[in-house]
Tab-separated table of C-alpha atoms in Angstrom:
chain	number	residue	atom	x	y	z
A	14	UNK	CA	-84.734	252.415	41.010
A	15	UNK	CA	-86.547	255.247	38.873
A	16	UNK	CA	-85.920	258.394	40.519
A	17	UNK	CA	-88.867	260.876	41.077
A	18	UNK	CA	-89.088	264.235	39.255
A	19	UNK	CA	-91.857	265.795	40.866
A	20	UNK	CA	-93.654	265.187	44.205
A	21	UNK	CA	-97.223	266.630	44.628
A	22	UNK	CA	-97.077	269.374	46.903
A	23	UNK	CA	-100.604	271.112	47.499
A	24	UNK	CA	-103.487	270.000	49.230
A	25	UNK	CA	-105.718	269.395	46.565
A	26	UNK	CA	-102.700	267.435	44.806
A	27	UNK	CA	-102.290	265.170	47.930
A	28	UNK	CA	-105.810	264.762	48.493
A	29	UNK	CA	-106.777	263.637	45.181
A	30	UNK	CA	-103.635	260.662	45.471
A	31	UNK	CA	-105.461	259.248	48.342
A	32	UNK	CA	-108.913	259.302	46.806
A	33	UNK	CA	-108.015	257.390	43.611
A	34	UNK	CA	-105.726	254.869	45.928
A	35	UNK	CA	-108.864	254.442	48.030
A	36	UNK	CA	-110.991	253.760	45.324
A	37	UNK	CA	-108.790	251.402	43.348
A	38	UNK	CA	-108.277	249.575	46.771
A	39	UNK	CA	-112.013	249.732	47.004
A	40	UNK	CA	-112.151	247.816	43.453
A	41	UNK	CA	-110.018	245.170	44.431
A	42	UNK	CA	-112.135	244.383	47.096
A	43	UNK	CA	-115.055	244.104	44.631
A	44	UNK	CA	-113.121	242.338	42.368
A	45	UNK	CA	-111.734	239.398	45.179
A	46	UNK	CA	-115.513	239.037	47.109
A	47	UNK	CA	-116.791	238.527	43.525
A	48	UNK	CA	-114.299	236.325	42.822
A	49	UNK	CA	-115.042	234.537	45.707
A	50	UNK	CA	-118.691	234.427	45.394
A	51	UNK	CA	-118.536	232.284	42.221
A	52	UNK	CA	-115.524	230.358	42.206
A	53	UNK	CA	-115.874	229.318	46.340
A	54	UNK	CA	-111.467	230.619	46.033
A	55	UNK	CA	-110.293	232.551	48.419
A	56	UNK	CA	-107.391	234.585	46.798
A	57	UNK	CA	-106.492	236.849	50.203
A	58	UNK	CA	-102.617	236.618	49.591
A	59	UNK	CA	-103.080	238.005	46.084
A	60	UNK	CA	-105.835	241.148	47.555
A	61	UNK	CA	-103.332	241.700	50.011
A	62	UNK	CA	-100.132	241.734	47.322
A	63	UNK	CA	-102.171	244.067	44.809
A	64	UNK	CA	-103.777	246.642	47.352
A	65	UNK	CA	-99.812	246.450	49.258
A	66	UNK	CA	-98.648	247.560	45.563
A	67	UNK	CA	-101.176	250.046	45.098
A	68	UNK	CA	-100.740	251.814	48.521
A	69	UNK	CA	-97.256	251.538	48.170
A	70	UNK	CA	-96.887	253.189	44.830
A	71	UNK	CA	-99.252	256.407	45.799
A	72	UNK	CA	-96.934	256.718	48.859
A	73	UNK	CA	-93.941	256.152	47.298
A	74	UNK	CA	-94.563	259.200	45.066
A	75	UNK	CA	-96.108	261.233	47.911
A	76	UNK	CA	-93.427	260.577	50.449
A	77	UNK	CA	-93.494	262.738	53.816
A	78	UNK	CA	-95.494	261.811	56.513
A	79	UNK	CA	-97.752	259.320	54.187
A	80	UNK	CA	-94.640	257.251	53.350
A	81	UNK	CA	-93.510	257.353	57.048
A	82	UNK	CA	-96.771	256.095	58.347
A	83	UNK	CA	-95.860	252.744	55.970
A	84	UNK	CA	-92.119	252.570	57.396
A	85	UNK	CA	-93.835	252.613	60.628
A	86	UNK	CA	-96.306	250.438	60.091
A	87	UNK	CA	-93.555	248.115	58.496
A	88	UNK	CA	-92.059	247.265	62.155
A	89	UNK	CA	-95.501	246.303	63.486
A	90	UNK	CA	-95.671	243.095	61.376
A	91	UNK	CA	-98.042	241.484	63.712
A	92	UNK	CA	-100.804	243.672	62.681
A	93	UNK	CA	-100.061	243.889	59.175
A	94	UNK	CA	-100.892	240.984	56.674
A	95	UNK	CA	-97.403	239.779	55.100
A	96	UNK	CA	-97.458	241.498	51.855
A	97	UNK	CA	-97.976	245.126	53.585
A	98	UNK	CA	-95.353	244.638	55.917
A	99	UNK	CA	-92.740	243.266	53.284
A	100	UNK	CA	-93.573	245.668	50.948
A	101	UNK	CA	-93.550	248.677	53.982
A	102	UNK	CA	-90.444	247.799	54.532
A	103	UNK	CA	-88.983	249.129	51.159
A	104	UNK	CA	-90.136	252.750	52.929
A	105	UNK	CA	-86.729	251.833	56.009
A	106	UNK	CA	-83.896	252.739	52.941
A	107	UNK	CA	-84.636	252.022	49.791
A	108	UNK	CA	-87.479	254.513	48.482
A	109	UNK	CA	-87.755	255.585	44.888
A	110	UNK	CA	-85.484	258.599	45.285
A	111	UNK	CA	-86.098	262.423	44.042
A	112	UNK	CA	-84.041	263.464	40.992
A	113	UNK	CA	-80.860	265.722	41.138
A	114	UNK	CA	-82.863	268.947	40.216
A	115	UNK	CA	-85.128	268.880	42.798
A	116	UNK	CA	-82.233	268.641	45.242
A	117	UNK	CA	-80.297	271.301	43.752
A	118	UNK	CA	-83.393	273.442	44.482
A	119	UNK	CA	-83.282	273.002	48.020
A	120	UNK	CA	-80.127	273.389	48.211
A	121	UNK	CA	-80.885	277.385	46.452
A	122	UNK	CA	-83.333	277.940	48.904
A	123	UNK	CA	-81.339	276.926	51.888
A	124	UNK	CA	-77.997	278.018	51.309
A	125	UNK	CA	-78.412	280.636	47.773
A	126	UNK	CA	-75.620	277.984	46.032
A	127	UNK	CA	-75.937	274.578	44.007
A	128	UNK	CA	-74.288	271.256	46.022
A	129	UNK	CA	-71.189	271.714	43.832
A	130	UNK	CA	-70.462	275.472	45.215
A	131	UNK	CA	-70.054	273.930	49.022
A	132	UNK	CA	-68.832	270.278	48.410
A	133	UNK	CA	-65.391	269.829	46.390
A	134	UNK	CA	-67.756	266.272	45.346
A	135	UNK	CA	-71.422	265.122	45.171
A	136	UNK	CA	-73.528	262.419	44.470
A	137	UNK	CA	-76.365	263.446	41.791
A	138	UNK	CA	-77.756	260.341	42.754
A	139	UNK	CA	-79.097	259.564	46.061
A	140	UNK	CA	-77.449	256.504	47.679
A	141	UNK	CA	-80.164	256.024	50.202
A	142	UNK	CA	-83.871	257.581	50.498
A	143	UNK	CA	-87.042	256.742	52.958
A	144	UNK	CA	-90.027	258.690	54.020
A	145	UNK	CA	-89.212	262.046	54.493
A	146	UNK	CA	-85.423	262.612	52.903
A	147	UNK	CA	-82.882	261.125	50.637
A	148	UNK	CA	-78.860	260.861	51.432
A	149	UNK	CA	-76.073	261.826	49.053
A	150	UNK	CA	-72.546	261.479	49.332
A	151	UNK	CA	-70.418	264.276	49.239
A	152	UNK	CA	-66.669	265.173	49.659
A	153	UNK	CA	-64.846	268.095	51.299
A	154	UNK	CA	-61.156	268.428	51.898
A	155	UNK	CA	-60.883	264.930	52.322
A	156	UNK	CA	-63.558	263.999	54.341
A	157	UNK	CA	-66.357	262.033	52.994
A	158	UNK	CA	-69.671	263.467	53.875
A	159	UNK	CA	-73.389	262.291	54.391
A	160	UNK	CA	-75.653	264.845	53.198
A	161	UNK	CA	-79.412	263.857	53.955
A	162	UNK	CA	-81.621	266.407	51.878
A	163	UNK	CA	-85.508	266.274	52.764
A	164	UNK	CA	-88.067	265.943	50.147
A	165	UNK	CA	-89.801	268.923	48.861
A	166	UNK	CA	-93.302	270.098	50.768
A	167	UNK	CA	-92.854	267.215	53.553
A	168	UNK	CA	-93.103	269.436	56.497
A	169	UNK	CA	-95.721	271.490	54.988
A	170	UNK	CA	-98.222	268.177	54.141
A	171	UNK	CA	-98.020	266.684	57.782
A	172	UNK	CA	-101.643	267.710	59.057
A	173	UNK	CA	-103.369	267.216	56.080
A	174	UNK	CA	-101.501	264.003	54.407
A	175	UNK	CA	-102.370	262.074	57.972
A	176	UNK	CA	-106.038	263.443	57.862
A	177	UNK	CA	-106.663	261.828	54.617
A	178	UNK	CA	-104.033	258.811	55.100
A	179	UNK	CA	-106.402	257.484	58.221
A	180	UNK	CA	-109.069	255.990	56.249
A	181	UNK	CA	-106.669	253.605	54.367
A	182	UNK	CA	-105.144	252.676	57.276
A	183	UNK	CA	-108.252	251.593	59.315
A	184	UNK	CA	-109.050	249.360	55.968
A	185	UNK	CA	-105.876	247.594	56.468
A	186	UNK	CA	-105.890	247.553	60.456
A	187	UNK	CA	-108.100	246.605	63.052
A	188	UNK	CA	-107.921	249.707	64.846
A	189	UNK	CA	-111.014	251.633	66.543
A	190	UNK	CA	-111.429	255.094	65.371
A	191	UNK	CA	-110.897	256.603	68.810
A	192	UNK	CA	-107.267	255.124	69.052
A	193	UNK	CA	-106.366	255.362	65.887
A	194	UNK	CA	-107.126	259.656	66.382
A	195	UNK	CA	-105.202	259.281	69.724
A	196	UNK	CA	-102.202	257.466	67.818
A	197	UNK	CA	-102.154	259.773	64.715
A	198	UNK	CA	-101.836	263.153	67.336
A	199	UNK	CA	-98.734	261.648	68.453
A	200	UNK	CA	-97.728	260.792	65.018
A	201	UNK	CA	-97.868	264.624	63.584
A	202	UNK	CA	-95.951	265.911	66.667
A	203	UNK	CA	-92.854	263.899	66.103
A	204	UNK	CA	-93.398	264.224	62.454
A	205	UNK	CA	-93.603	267.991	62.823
A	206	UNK	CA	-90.093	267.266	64.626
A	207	UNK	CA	-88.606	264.917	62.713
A	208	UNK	CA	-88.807	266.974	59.718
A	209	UNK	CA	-86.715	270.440	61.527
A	210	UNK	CA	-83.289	269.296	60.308
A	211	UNK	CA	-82.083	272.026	63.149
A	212	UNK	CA	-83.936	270.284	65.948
A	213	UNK	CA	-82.659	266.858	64.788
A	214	UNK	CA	-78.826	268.598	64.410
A	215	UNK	CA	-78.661	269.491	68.236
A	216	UNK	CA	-79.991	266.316	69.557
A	217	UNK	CA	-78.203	264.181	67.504
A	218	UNK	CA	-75.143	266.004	69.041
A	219	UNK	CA	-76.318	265.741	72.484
A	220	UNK	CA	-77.609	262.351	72.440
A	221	UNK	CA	-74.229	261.023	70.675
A	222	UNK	CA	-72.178	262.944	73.475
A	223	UNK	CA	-73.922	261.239	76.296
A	224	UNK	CA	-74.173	257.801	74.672
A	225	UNK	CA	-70.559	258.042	73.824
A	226	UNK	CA	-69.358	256.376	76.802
A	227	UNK	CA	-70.828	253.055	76.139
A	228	UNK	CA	-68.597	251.128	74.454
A	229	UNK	CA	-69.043	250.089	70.637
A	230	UNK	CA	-71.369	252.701	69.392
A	231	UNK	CA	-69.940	255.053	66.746
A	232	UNK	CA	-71.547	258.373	66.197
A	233	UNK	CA	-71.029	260.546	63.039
A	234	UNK	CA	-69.756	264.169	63.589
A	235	UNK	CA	-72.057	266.865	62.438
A	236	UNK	CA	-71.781	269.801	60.379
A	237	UNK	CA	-73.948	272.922	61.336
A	238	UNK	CA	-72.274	275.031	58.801
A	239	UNK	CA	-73.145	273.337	55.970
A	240	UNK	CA	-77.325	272.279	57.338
A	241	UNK	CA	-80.285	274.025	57.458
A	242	UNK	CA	-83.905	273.274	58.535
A	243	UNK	CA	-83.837	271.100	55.564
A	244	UNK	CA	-80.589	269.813	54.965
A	245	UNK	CA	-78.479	267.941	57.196
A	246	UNK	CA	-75.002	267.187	56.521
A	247	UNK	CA	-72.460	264.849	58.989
A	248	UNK	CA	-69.831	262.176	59.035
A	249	UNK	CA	-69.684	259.479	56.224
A	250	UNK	CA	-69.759	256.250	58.103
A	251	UNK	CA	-69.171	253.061	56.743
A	252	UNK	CA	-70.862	249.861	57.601
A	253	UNK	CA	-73.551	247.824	56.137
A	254	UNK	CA	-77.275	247.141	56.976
A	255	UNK	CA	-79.047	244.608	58.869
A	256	UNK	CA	-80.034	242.729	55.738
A	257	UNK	CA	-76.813	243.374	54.423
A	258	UNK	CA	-74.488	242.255	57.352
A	259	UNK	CA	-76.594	239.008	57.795
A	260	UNK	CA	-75.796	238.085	54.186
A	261	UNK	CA	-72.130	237.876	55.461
A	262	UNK	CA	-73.615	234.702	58.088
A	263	UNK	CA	-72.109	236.237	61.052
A	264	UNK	CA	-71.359	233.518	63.935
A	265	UNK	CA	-73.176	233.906	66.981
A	266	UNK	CA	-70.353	235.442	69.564
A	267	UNK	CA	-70.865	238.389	66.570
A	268	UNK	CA	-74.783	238.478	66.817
A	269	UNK	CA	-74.636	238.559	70.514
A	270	UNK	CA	-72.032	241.124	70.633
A	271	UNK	CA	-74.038	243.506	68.316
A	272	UNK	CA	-77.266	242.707	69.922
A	273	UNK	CA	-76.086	243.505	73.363
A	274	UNK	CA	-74.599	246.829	71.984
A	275	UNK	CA	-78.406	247.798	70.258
A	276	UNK	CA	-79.939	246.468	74.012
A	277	UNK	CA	-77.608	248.566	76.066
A	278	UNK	CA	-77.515	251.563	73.968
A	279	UNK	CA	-81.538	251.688	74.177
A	280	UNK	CA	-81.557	251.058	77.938
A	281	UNK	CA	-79.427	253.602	78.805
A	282	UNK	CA	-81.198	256.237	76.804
A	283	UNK	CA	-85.019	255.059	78.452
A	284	UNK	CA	-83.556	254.601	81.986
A	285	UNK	CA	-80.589	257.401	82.115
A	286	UNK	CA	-81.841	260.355	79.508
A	287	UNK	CA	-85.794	259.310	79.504
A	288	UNK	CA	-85.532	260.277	76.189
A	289	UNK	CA	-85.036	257.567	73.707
A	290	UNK	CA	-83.860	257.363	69.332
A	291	UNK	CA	-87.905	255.880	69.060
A	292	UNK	CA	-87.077	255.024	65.052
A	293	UNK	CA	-85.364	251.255	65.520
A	294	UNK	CA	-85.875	250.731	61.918
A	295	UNK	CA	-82.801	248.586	60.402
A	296	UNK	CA	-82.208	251.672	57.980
A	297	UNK	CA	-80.728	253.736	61.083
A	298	UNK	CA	-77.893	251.483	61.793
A	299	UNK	CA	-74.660	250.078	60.120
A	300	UNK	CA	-72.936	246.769	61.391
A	301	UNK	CA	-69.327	247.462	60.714
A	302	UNK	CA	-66.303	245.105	59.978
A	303	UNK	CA	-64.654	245.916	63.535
A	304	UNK	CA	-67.750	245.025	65.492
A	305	UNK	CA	-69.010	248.534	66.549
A	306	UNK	CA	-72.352	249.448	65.468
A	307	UNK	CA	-73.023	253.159	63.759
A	308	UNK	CA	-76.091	254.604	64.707
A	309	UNK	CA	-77.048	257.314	61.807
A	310	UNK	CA	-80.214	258.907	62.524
A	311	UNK	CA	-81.774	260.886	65.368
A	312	UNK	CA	-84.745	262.347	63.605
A	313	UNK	CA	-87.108	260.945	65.597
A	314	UNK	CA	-86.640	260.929	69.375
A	315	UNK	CA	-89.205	260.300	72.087
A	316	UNK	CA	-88.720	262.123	75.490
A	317	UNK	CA	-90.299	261.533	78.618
A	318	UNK	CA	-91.713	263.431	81.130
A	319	UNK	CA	-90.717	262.176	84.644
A	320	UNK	CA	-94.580	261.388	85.815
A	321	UNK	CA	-95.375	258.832	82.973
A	322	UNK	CA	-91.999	257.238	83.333
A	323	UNK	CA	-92.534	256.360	86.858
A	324	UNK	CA	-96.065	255.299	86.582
A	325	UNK	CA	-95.624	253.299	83.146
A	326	UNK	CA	-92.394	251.437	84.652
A	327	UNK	CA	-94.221	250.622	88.146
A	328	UNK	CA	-96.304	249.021	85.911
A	329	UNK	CA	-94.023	246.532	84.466
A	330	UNK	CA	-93.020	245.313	87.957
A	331	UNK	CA	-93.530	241.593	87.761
A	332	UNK	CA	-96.182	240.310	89.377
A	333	UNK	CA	-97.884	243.930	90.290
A	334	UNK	CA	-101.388	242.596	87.957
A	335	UNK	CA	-101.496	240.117	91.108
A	336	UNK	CA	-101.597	242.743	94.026
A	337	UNK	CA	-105.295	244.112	93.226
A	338	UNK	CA	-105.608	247.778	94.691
A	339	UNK	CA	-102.184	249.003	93.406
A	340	UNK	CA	-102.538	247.795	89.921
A	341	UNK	CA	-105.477	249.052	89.354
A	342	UNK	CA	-104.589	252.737	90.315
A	343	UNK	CA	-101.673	252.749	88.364
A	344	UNK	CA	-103.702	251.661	85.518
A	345	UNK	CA	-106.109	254.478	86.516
A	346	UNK	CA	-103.277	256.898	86.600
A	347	UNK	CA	-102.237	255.568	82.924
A	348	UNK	CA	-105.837	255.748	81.749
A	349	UNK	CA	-105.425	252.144	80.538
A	350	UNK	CA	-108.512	251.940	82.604
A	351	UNK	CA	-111.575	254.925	82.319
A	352	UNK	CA	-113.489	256.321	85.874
A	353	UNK	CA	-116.857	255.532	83.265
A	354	UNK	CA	-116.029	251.830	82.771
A	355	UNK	CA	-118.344	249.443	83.681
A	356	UNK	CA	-117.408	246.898	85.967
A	357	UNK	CA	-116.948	244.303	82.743
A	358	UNK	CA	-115.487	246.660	80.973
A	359	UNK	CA	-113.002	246.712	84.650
A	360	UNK	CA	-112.428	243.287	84.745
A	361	UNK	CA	-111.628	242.526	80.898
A	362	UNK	CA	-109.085	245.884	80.088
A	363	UNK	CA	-107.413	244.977	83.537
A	364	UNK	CA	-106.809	241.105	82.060
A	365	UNK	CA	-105.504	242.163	79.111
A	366	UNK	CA	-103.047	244.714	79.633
A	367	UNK	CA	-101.726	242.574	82.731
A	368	UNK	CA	-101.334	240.456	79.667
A	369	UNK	CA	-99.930	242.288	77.098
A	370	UNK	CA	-97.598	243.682	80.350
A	371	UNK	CA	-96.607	240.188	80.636
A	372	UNK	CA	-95.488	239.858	77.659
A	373	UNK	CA	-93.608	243.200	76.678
A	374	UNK	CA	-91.264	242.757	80.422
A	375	UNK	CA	-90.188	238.945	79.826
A	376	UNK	CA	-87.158	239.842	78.800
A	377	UNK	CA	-86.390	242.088	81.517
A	378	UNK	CA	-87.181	239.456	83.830
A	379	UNK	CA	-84.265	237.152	82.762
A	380	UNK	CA	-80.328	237.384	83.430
A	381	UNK	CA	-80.116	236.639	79.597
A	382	UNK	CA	-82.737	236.504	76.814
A	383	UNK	CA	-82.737	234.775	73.562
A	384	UNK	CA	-84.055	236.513	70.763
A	385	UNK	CA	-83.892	233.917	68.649
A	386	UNK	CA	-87.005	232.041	70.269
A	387	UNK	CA	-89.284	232.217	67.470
A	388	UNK	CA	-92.148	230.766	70.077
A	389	UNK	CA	-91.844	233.815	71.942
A	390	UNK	CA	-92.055	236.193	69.045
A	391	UNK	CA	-95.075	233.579	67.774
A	392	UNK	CA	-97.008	234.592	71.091
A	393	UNK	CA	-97.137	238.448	70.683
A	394	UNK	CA	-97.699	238.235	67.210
A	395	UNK	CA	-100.614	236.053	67.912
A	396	UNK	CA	-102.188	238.526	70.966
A	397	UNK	CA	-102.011	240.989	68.696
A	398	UNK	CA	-103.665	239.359	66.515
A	399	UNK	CA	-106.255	238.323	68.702
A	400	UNK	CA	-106.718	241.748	70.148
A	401	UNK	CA	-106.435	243.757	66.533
A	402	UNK	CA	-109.737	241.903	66.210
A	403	UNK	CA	-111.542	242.196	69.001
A	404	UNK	CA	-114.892	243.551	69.690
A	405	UNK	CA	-114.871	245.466	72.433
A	406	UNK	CA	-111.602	247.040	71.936
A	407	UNK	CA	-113.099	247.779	68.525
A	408	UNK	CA	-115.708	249.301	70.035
A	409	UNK	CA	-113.947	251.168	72.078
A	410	UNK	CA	-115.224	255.464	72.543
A	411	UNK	CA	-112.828	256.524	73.919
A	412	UNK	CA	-108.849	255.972	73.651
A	413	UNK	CA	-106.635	254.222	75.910
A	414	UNK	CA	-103.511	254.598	77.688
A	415	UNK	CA	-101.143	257.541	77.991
A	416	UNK	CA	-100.144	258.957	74.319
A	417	UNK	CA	-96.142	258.832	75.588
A	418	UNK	CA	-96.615	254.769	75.327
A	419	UNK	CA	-97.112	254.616	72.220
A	420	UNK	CA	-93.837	255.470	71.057
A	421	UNK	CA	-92.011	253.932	73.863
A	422	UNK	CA	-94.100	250.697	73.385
A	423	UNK	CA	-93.250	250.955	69.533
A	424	UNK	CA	-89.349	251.257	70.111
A	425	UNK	CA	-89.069	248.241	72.604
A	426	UNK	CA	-91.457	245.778	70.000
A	427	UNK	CA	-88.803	247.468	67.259
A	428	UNK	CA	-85.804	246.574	69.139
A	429	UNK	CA	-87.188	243.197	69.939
A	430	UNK	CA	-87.739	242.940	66.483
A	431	UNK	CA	-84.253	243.712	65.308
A	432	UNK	CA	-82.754	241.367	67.821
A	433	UNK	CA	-84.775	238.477	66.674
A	434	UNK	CA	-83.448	239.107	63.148
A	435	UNK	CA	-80.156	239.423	64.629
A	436	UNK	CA	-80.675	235.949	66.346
A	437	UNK	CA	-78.723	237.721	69.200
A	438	UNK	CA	-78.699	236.546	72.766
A	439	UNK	CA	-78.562	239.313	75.038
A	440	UNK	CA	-77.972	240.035	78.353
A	441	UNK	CA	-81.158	241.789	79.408
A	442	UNK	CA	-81.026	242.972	83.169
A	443	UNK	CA	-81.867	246.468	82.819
A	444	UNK	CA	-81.757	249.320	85.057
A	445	UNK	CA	-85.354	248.397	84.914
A	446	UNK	CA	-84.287	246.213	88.567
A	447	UNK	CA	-83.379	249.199	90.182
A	448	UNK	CA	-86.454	251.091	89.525
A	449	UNK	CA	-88.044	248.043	91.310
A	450	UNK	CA	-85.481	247.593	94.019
A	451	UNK	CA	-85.374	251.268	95.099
């Protein structure tokens, strides 16, 4: 893959990107309704495979918190047409990566020395890159290292990259404009984290010592001498990818195995450190040849404050939408429903979230789940469908539903996700039953 040797840095730069992307976009609307107008064709699959390119490319060369927005947007396939979503996907591992001299000036600015002056080896090219940094592989007395380096200008683009980035995403999802402002303030304040390589250093070391219990999980050791705020070096671990591993047609006792190590390792964080590693894109784990699983990344991590976790998993109680009164406080409490809401408004936001409810807890609500149902996976994607396009949700004022979901509903459709590639089977009981028992 061509590596990058510049990345637009100021404001003016950024914001000039978006504008031509938007306007090419634009065209190719023009160009398909026209095309469609005369002919009576309707080419959707081929708008949706150019205008995927051309967003792609702009944020590809951008990178930071436009190019994240995509890798996010990648694990939400049910509101994405296919091309976005495939092409989103690139954004997980495999982004066109930043050449060696931009790297070397990061490393000045950090640390007064070039890569070579700390590391006995590097890698001048990047083995990995995504949205907001790029991984080399270094050596040091022996050890082989991991050396994640973040892009040039990312942390310093957040606030104004996602002001400009939210037009293009309302033109590819159905989103009103009131939850899509209540979705991108959560967005810039874990992107504001995710990018402070200090912040992600001590909670990768504190998450990985209380997680290290659980059997099968394999944390990399971290160096703080040799990271900064913008360079984060730890353990090389081996292993291979989702896509990767599945290539090797691993028999099902292996899926399940893996699968229940993913599933335990997230319950434990939700239900035991209400905090939770809210990135479960495939590009943050490695499926290794002994049948542990490596978990590489705690940039992004979700925590929970102890009011919201109570109310949002009362909520999930099966068969609470049935007992009238309690329901609906809780889903006063959550603001899923508004004191100014009609009484329709009442009686259709309470029907769907008891459905959408429904369907997030069924796996919690079996001894054992099978990811592999595709008819299950079939259903959300077709609510959210539904929903993506409805009226009144698109006409909604105000937003809905306690910002602290999102992320936490975004990590368990992620997981789900990953499992259902996996084809795992999973034992699902969570310490979600003793929330409900006690």
């Amino acid at each position: 893959m061509k590596e990058k040797d510049h990345i637009p840095t100021s404001r003016s730069q950024r914001t000039g990107k978006f504008i031509k992307t938007s306007a090419k976009v634009g065209g190719n609307y023009l160009k398909h309704y026209g095309k469609k107008l005369f002919t009576g064709k309707d080419d959707t699959e081929v708008l949706h495979r150019e205008n995927a390119e051309t967003v792609y490319e702009t944020l590809s060369e951008l990178k930071g918190s436009a190019l994240k927005v995509a890798q996010m947007m990648s694990l939400d396939q049910a509101i994405l047409p296919r091309a976005f979503a495939d092409k989103f996907a690139m954004a997980q591992y495999s982004a066109p990566p930043l050449s060696y001299p931009l790297v070397v000036q990061t490393f000045r600015k950090s640390f007064g020395k070039e890569p070579q002056e700390l590391f006995d080896r590097f890698s001048k090219n990047a083995v990995a890159a995504a949205s907001i940094g790029q991984v080399h592989q270094a050596m040091l007395k022996g050890e082989k290292l991991a050396v994640k380096v973040q892009y040039p200008g990312v942390a310093d683009s957040i606030g104004s990259d996602l002001r400009v980035v939210k037009p293009i995403v309302r033109a590819m999802v159905n989103i009103s404009a009131a939850d899509l402002e209540h979705y991108a303030q959560e967005i810039e304040e874990r992107l504001i984290e995710e990018t402070d390589y200090n912040l992600e250093l001590i909670r990768s070391k504190e998450i990985s010592s209380a997680c290290a219990y659980l059997p099968g999980l394999v944390f990399p050791e971290y160096y703080p001498e040799l990271s900064s705020d913008r360079i984060l070096t730890m353990q090389w671990l081996e292993g291979s990818h989702l896509d990767d591993f599945l290539k090797t047609n691993p028999d099902q006792e292996t899926r399940n195995h893996l699968g229940q190590l993913l599933w335990d390792f997230y319950d434990f964080q939700i239900h035991t450190l209400h905090q939770v590693h809210a990135d479960p894109h495939p590009g943050n784990f490695l499926f290794r040849e002994d049948g542990t699983l490596g978990i590489i990344d705690f940039g992004c991590i979700k925590q929970f404050p102890e009011s919201f976790y109570n109310a949002y998993f009362r909520i999930l109680e099966k068969g609470i939408e049935k007992s009238g009164a309690p329901f609906d406080a809780i889903l006063y409490d959550l603001k899923f429903l508004l004191p100014e809401d009609t009484e329709e408004e009442q009686t259709y936001f309470r029907k769907i979230y008891a459905d959408v409810l429904g369907l997030l807890t069924r796996p919690f609500f079996s001894e054992y789940f099978d990811f592999s149902d595709q008819s299950y996976f079939d259903e959300v994607f077709g609510k959210a469908q539904l929903y993506s396009n409805d009226k009144m949700l698109r006409r909604a004022k105000a937003a809905r539903g306690p910002r602290d979901a999102i992320y936490l509903n975004r990590t368990y459709f992620g997981l789900y996700a990953l499992l259902n590639k996996l084809k795992a089977r999973v034992q699902t009981k969570s310490r979600v039953h003793e929330i409900f028992v006690s």
